[in-house]
Tab-separated table of C-alpha atoms in Angstrom:
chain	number	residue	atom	x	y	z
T	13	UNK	CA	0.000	0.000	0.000
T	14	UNK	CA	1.238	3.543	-0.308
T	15	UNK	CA	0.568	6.736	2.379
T	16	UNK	CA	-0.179	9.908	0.632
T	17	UNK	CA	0.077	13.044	2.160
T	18	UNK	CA	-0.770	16.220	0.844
T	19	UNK	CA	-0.093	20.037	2.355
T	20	UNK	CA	-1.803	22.072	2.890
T	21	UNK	CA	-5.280	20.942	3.679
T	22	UNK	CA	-7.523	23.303	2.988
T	23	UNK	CA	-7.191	26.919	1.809
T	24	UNK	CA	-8.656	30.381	1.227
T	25	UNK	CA	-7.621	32.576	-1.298
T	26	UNK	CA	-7.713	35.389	-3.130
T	27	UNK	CA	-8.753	35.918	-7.041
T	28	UNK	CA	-5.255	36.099	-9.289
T	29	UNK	CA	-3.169	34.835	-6.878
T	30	UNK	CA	-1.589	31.538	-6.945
T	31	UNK	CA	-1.172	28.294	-4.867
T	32	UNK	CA	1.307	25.447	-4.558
T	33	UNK	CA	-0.412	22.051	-3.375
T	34	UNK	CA	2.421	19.562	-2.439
T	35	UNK	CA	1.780	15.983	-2.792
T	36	UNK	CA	4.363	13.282	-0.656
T	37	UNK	CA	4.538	9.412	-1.112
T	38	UNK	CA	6.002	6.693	1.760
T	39	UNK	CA	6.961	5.037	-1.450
T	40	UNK	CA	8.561	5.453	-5.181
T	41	UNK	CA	6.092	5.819	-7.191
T	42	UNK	CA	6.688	6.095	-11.089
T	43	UNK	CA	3.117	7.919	-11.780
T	44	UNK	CA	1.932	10.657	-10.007
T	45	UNK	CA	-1.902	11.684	-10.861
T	46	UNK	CA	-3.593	14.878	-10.359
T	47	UNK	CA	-7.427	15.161	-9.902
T	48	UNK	CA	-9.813	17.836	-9.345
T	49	UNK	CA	-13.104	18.241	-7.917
T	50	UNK	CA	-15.043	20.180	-8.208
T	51	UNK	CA	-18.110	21.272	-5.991
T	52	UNK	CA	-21.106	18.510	-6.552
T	53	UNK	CA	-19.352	16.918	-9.211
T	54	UNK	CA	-16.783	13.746	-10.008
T	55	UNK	CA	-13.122	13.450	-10.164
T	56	UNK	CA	-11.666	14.813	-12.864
T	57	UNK	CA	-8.186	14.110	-14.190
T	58	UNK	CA	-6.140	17.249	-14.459
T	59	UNK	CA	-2.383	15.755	-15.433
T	60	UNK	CA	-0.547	12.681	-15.064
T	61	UNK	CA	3.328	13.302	-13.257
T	62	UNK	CA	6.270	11.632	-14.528
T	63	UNK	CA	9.764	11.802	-12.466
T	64	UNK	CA	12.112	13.119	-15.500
T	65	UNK	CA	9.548	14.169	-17.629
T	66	UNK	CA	6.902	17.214	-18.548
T	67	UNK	CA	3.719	16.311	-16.636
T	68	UNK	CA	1.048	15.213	-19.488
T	69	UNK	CA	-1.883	16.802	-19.576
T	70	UNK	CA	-5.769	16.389	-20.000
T	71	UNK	CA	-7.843	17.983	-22.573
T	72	UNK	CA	-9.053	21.246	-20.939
T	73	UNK	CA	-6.402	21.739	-18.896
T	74	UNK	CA	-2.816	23.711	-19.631
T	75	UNK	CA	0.495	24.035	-18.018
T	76	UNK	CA	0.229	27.604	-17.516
T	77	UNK	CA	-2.680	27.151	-15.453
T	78	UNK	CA	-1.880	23.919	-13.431
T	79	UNK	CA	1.861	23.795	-13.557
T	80	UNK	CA	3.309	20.897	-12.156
T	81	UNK	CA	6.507	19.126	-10.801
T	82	UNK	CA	8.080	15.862	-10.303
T	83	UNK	CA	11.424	16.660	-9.034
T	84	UNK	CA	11.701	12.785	-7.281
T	85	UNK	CA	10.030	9.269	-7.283
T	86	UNK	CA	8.388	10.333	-3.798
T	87	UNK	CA	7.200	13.731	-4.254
T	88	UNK	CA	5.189	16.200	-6.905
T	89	UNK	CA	3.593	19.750	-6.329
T	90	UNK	CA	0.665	21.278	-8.411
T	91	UNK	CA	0.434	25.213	-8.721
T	92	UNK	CA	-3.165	26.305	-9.522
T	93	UNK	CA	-1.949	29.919	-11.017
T	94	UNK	CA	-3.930	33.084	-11.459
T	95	UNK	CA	-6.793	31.747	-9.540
T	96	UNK	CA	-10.837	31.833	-9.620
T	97	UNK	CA	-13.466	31.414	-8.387
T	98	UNK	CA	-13.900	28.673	-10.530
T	99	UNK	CA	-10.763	26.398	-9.182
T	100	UNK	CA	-12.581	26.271	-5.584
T	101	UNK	CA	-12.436	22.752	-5.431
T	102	UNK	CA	-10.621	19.773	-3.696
T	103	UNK	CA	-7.387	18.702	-5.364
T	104	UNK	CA	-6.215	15.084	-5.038
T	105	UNK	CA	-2.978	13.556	-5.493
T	106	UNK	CA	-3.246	10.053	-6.038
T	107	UNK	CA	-0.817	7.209	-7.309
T	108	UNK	CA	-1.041	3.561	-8.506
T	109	UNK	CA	-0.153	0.160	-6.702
T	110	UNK	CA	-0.058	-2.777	-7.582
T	111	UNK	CA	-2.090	-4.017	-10.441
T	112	UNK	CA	-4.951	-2.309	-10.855
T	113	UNK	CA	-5.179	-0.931	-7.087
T	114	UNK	CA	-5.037	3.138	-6.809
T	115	UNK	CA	-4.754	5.551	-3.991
T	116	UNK	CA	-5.628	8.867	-2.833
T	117	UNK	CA	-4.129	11.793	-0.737
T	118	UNK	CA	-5.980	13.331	1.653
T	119	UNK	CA	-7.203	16.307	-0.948
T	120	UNK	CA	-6.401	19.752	-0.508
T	121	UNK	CA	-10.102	21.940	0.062
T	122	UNK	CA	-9.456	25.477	-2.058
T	123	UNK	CA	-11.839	28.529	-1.741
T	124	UNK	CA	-10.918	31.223	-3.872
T	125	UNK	CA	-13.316	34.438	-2.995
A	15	UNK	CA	-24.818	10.151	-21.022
A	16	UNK	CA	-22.004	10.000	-18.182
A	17	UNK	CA	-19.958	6.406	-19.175
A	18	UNK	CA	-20.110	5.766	-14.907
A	19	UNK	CA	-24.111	6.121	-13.436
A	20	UNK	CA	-24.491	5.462	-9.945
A	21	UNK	CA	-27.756	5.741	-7.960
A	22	UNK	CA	-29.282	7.242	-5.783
A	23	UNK	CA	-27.312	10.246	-5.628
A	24	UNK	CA	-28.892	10.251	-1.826
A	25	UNK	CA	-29.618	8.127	0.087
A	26	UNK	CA	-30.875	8.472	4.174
A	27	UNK	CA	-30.859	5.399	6.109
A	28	UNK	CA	-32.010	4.170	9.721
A	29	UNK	CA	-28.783	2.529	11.521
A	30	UNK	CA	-29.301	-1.195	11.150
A	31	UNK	CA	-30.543	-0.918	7.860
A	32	UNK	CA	-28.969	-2.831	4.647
A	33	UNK	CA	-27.760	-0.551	2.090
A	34	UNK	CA	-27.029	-0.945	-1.790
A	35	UNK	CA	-25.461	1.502	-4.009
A	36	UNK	CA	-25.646	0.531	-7.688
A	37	UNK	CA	-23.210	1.309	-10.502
A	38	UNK	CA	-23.747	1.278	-14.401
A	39	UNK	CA	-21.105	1.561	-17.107
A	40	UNK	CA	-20.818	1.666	-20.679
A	41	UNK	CA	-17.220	1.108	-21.867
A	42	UNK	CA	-15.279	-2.053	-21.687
A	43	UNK	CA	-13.167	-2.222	-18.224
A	44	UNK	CA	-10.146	-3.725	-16.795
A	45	UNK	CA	-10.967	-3.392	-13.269
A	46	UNK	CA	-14.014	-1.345	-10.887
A	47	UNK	CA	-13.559	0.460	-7.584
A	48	UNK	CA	-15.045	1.102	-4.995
A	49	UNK	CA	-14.127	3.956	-2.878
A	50	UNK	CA	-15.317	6.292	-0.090
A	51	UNK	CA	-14.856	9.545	0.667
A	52	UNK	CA	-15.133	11.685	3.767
A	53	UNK	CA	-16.645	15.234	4.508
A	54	UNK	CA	-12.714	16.482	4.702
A	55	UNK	CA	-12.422	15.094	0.982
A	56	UNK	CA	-9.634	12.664	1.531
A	57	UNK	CA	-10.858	9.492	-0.766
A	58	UNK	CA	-10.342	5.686	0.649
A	59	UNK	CA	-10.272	2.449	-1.425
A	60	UNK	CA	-12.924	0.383	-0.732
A	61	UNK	CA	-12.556	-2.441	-3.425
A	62	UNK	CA	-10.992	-3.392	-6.936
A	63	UNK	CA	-13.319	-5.698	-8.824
A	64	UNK	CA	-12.856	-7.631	-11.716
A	65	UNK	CA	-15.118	-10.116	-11.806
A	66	UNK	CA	-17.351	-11.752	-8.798
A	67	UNK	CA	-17.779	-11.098	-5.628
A	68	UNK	CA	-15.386	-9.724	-2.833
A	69	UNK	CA	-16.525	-8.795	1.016
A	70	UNK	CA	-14.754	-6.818	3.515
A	71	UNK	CA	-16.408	-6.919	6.932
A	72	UNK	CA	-20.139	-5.442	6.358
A	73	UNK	CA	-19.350	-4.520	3.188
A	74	UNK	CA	-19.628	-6.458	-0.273
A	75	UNK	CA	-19.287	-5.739	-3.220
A	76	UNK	CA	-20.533	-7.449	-6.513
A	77	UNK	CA	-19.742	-6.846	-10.371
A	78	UNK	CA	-21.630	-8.649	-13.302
A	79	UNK	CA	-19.566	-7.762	-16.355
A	80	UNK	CA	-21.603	-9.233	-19.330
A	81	UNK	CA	-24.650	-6.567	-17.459
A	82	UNK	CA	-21.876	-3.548	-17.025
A	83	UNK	CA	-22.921	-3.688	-13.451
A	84	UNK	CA	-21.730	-3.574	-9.861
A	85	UNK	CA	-23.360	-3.327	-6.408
A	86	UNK	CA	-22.243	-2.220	-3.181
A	87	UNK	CA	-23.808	-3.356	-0.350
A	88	UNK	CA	-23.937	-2.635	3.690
A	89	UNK	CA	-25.104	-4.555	6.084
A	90	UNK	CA	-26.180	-3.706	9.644
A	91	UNK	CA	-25.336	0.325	8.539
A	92	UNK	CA	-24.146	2.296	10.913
A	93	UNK	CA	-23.764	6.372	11.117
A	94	UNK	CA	-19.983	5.991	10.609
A	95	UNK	CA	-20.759	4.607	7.562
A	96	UNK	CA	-22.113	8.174	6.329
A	97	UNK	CA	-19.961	9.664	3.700
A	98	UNK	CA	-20.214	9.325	-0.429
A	99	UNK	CA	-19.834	6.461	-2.235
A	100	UNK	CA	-17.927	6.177	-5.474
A	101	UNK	CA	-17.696	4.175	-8.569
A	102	UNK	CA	-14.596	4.440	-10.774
A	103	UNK	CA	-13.777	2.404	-13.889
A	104	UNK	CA	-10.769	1.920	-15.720
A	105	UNK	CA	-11.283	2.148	-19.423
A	106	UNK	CA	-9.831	-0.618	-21.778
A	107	UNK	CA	-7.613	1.923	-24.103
A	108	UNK	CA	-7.499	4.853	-21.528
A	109	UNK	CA	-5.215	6.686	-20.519
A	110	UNK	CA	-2.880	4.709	-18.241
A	111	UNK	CA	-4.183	6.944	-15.005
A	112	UNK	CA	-7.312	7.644	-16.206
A	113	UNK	CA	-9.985	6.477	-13.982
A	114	UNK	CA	-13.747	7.302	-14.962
A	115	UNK	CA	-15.580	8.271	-11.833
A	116	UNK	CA	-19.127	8.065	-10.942
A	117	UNK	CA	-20.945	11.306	-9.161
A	118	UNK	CA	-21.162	9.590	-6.167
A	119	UNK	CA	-24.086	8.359	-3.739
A	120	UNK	CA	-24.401	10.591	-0.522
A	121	UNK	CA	-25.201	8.299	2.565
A	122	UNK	CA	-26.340	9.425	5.588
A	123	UNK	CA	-27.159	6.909	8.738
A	124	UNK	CA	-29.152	8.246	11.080
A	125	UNK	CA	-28.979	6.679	14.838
């Protein structure tokens, strides 16, 4: 199994600024995955985080927007930039086990006003 | 039409009571979860189906694949058990990460 851990919990922000969600894994993981929620609504896949590699993303979203690193097998960060109202949502971090089996990070709880 | 349907979308219960929370899918699958999430948001795997049956305590859960079906039941609920329920696929052909999730079924045991 793998522990996920994400910082910081929850959040309140302010329209145009930005935020760094960091993601941390008791274990090397090769694939990162970063999902969004939004309010009332199911996961959504925002990008999937390679170590070594750009982050590859889903149609709708863009690097500018959701930038994203994978500086080590253990650990990833997601920047929601030039924020919303629209991005208040919960942001998950999530990586795969063994075959087939997936889990999740605690989510990070954004409020932009 | 979503490719994941779950229902209800709500669903109040008396503690004691056995619970089933249905799933529907139309795209070929490798494998079905299960998971639950709590008011904070953080998400908890339940169960990975493939085929059959698999139980976990008071909690079961069932997938018929030639029917594109699965069912999650709880018996003898209690008002821990209260948080949403969620069905995820993984699409034959998708993207390697890509889970398809359902909306989600709100429970809510009442003592």
């Amino acid at each position: 199994s793998a522990v996920i851990s994400q910082k910081p919990s929850r959040d309140i922000c302010q329209r145009g600024t930005s935020l760094t969600i960091q993601c941390q894994v008791d274990s090397q993981v090769t694939m990162m995955f970063w999902y969004r929620q939004q309010p009332g609504q199911s996961l959504t896949l925002i990008a999937t985080a390679n170590q070594g590699s750009e982050a590859t993303y889903e149609s709708g979203f863009v690097i500018d927007k959701f930038p994203i690193s994978r500086p080590n097998l253990t650990f990833s960060t997601l920047t929601v930039s030039n924020m919303s109202p629209e991005d208040s949502s919960i942001y998950l971090c999530s990586v795969r086990g063994g075959w087939e089996t997936q889990y999740f990070g605690p989510g990070t709880r954004l409020l932009v006003l | 039409k979503n490719e994941v349907e779950q229902s209800p979308q709500n669903l109040t219960a008396q503690e004691g009571e056995f619970i089933t929370i249905n799933c529907s899918y139309s795209v070929g699958i490798s494998a079905l979860h299960w998971l639950q999430q709590h008011p904070g948001g953080g998400i908890v795997s339940l169960f990975m189906l493939s085929s059959g049956k698999k139980k976990h305590g008071r909690l079961i859960a069932t997938i018929n694949i030639q029917e594109k079906h699965s069912s999650l039941h709880i018996t003898a609920s209690h008002p821990r058990d209260s948080a949403v329920y969620i069905c995820a696929v993984r699409n034959y052909g998708g993207s390697q990460g890509n889970l398809i999730f359902g909306k989600g079924t709100k429970l809510s045991v009442k003592p």
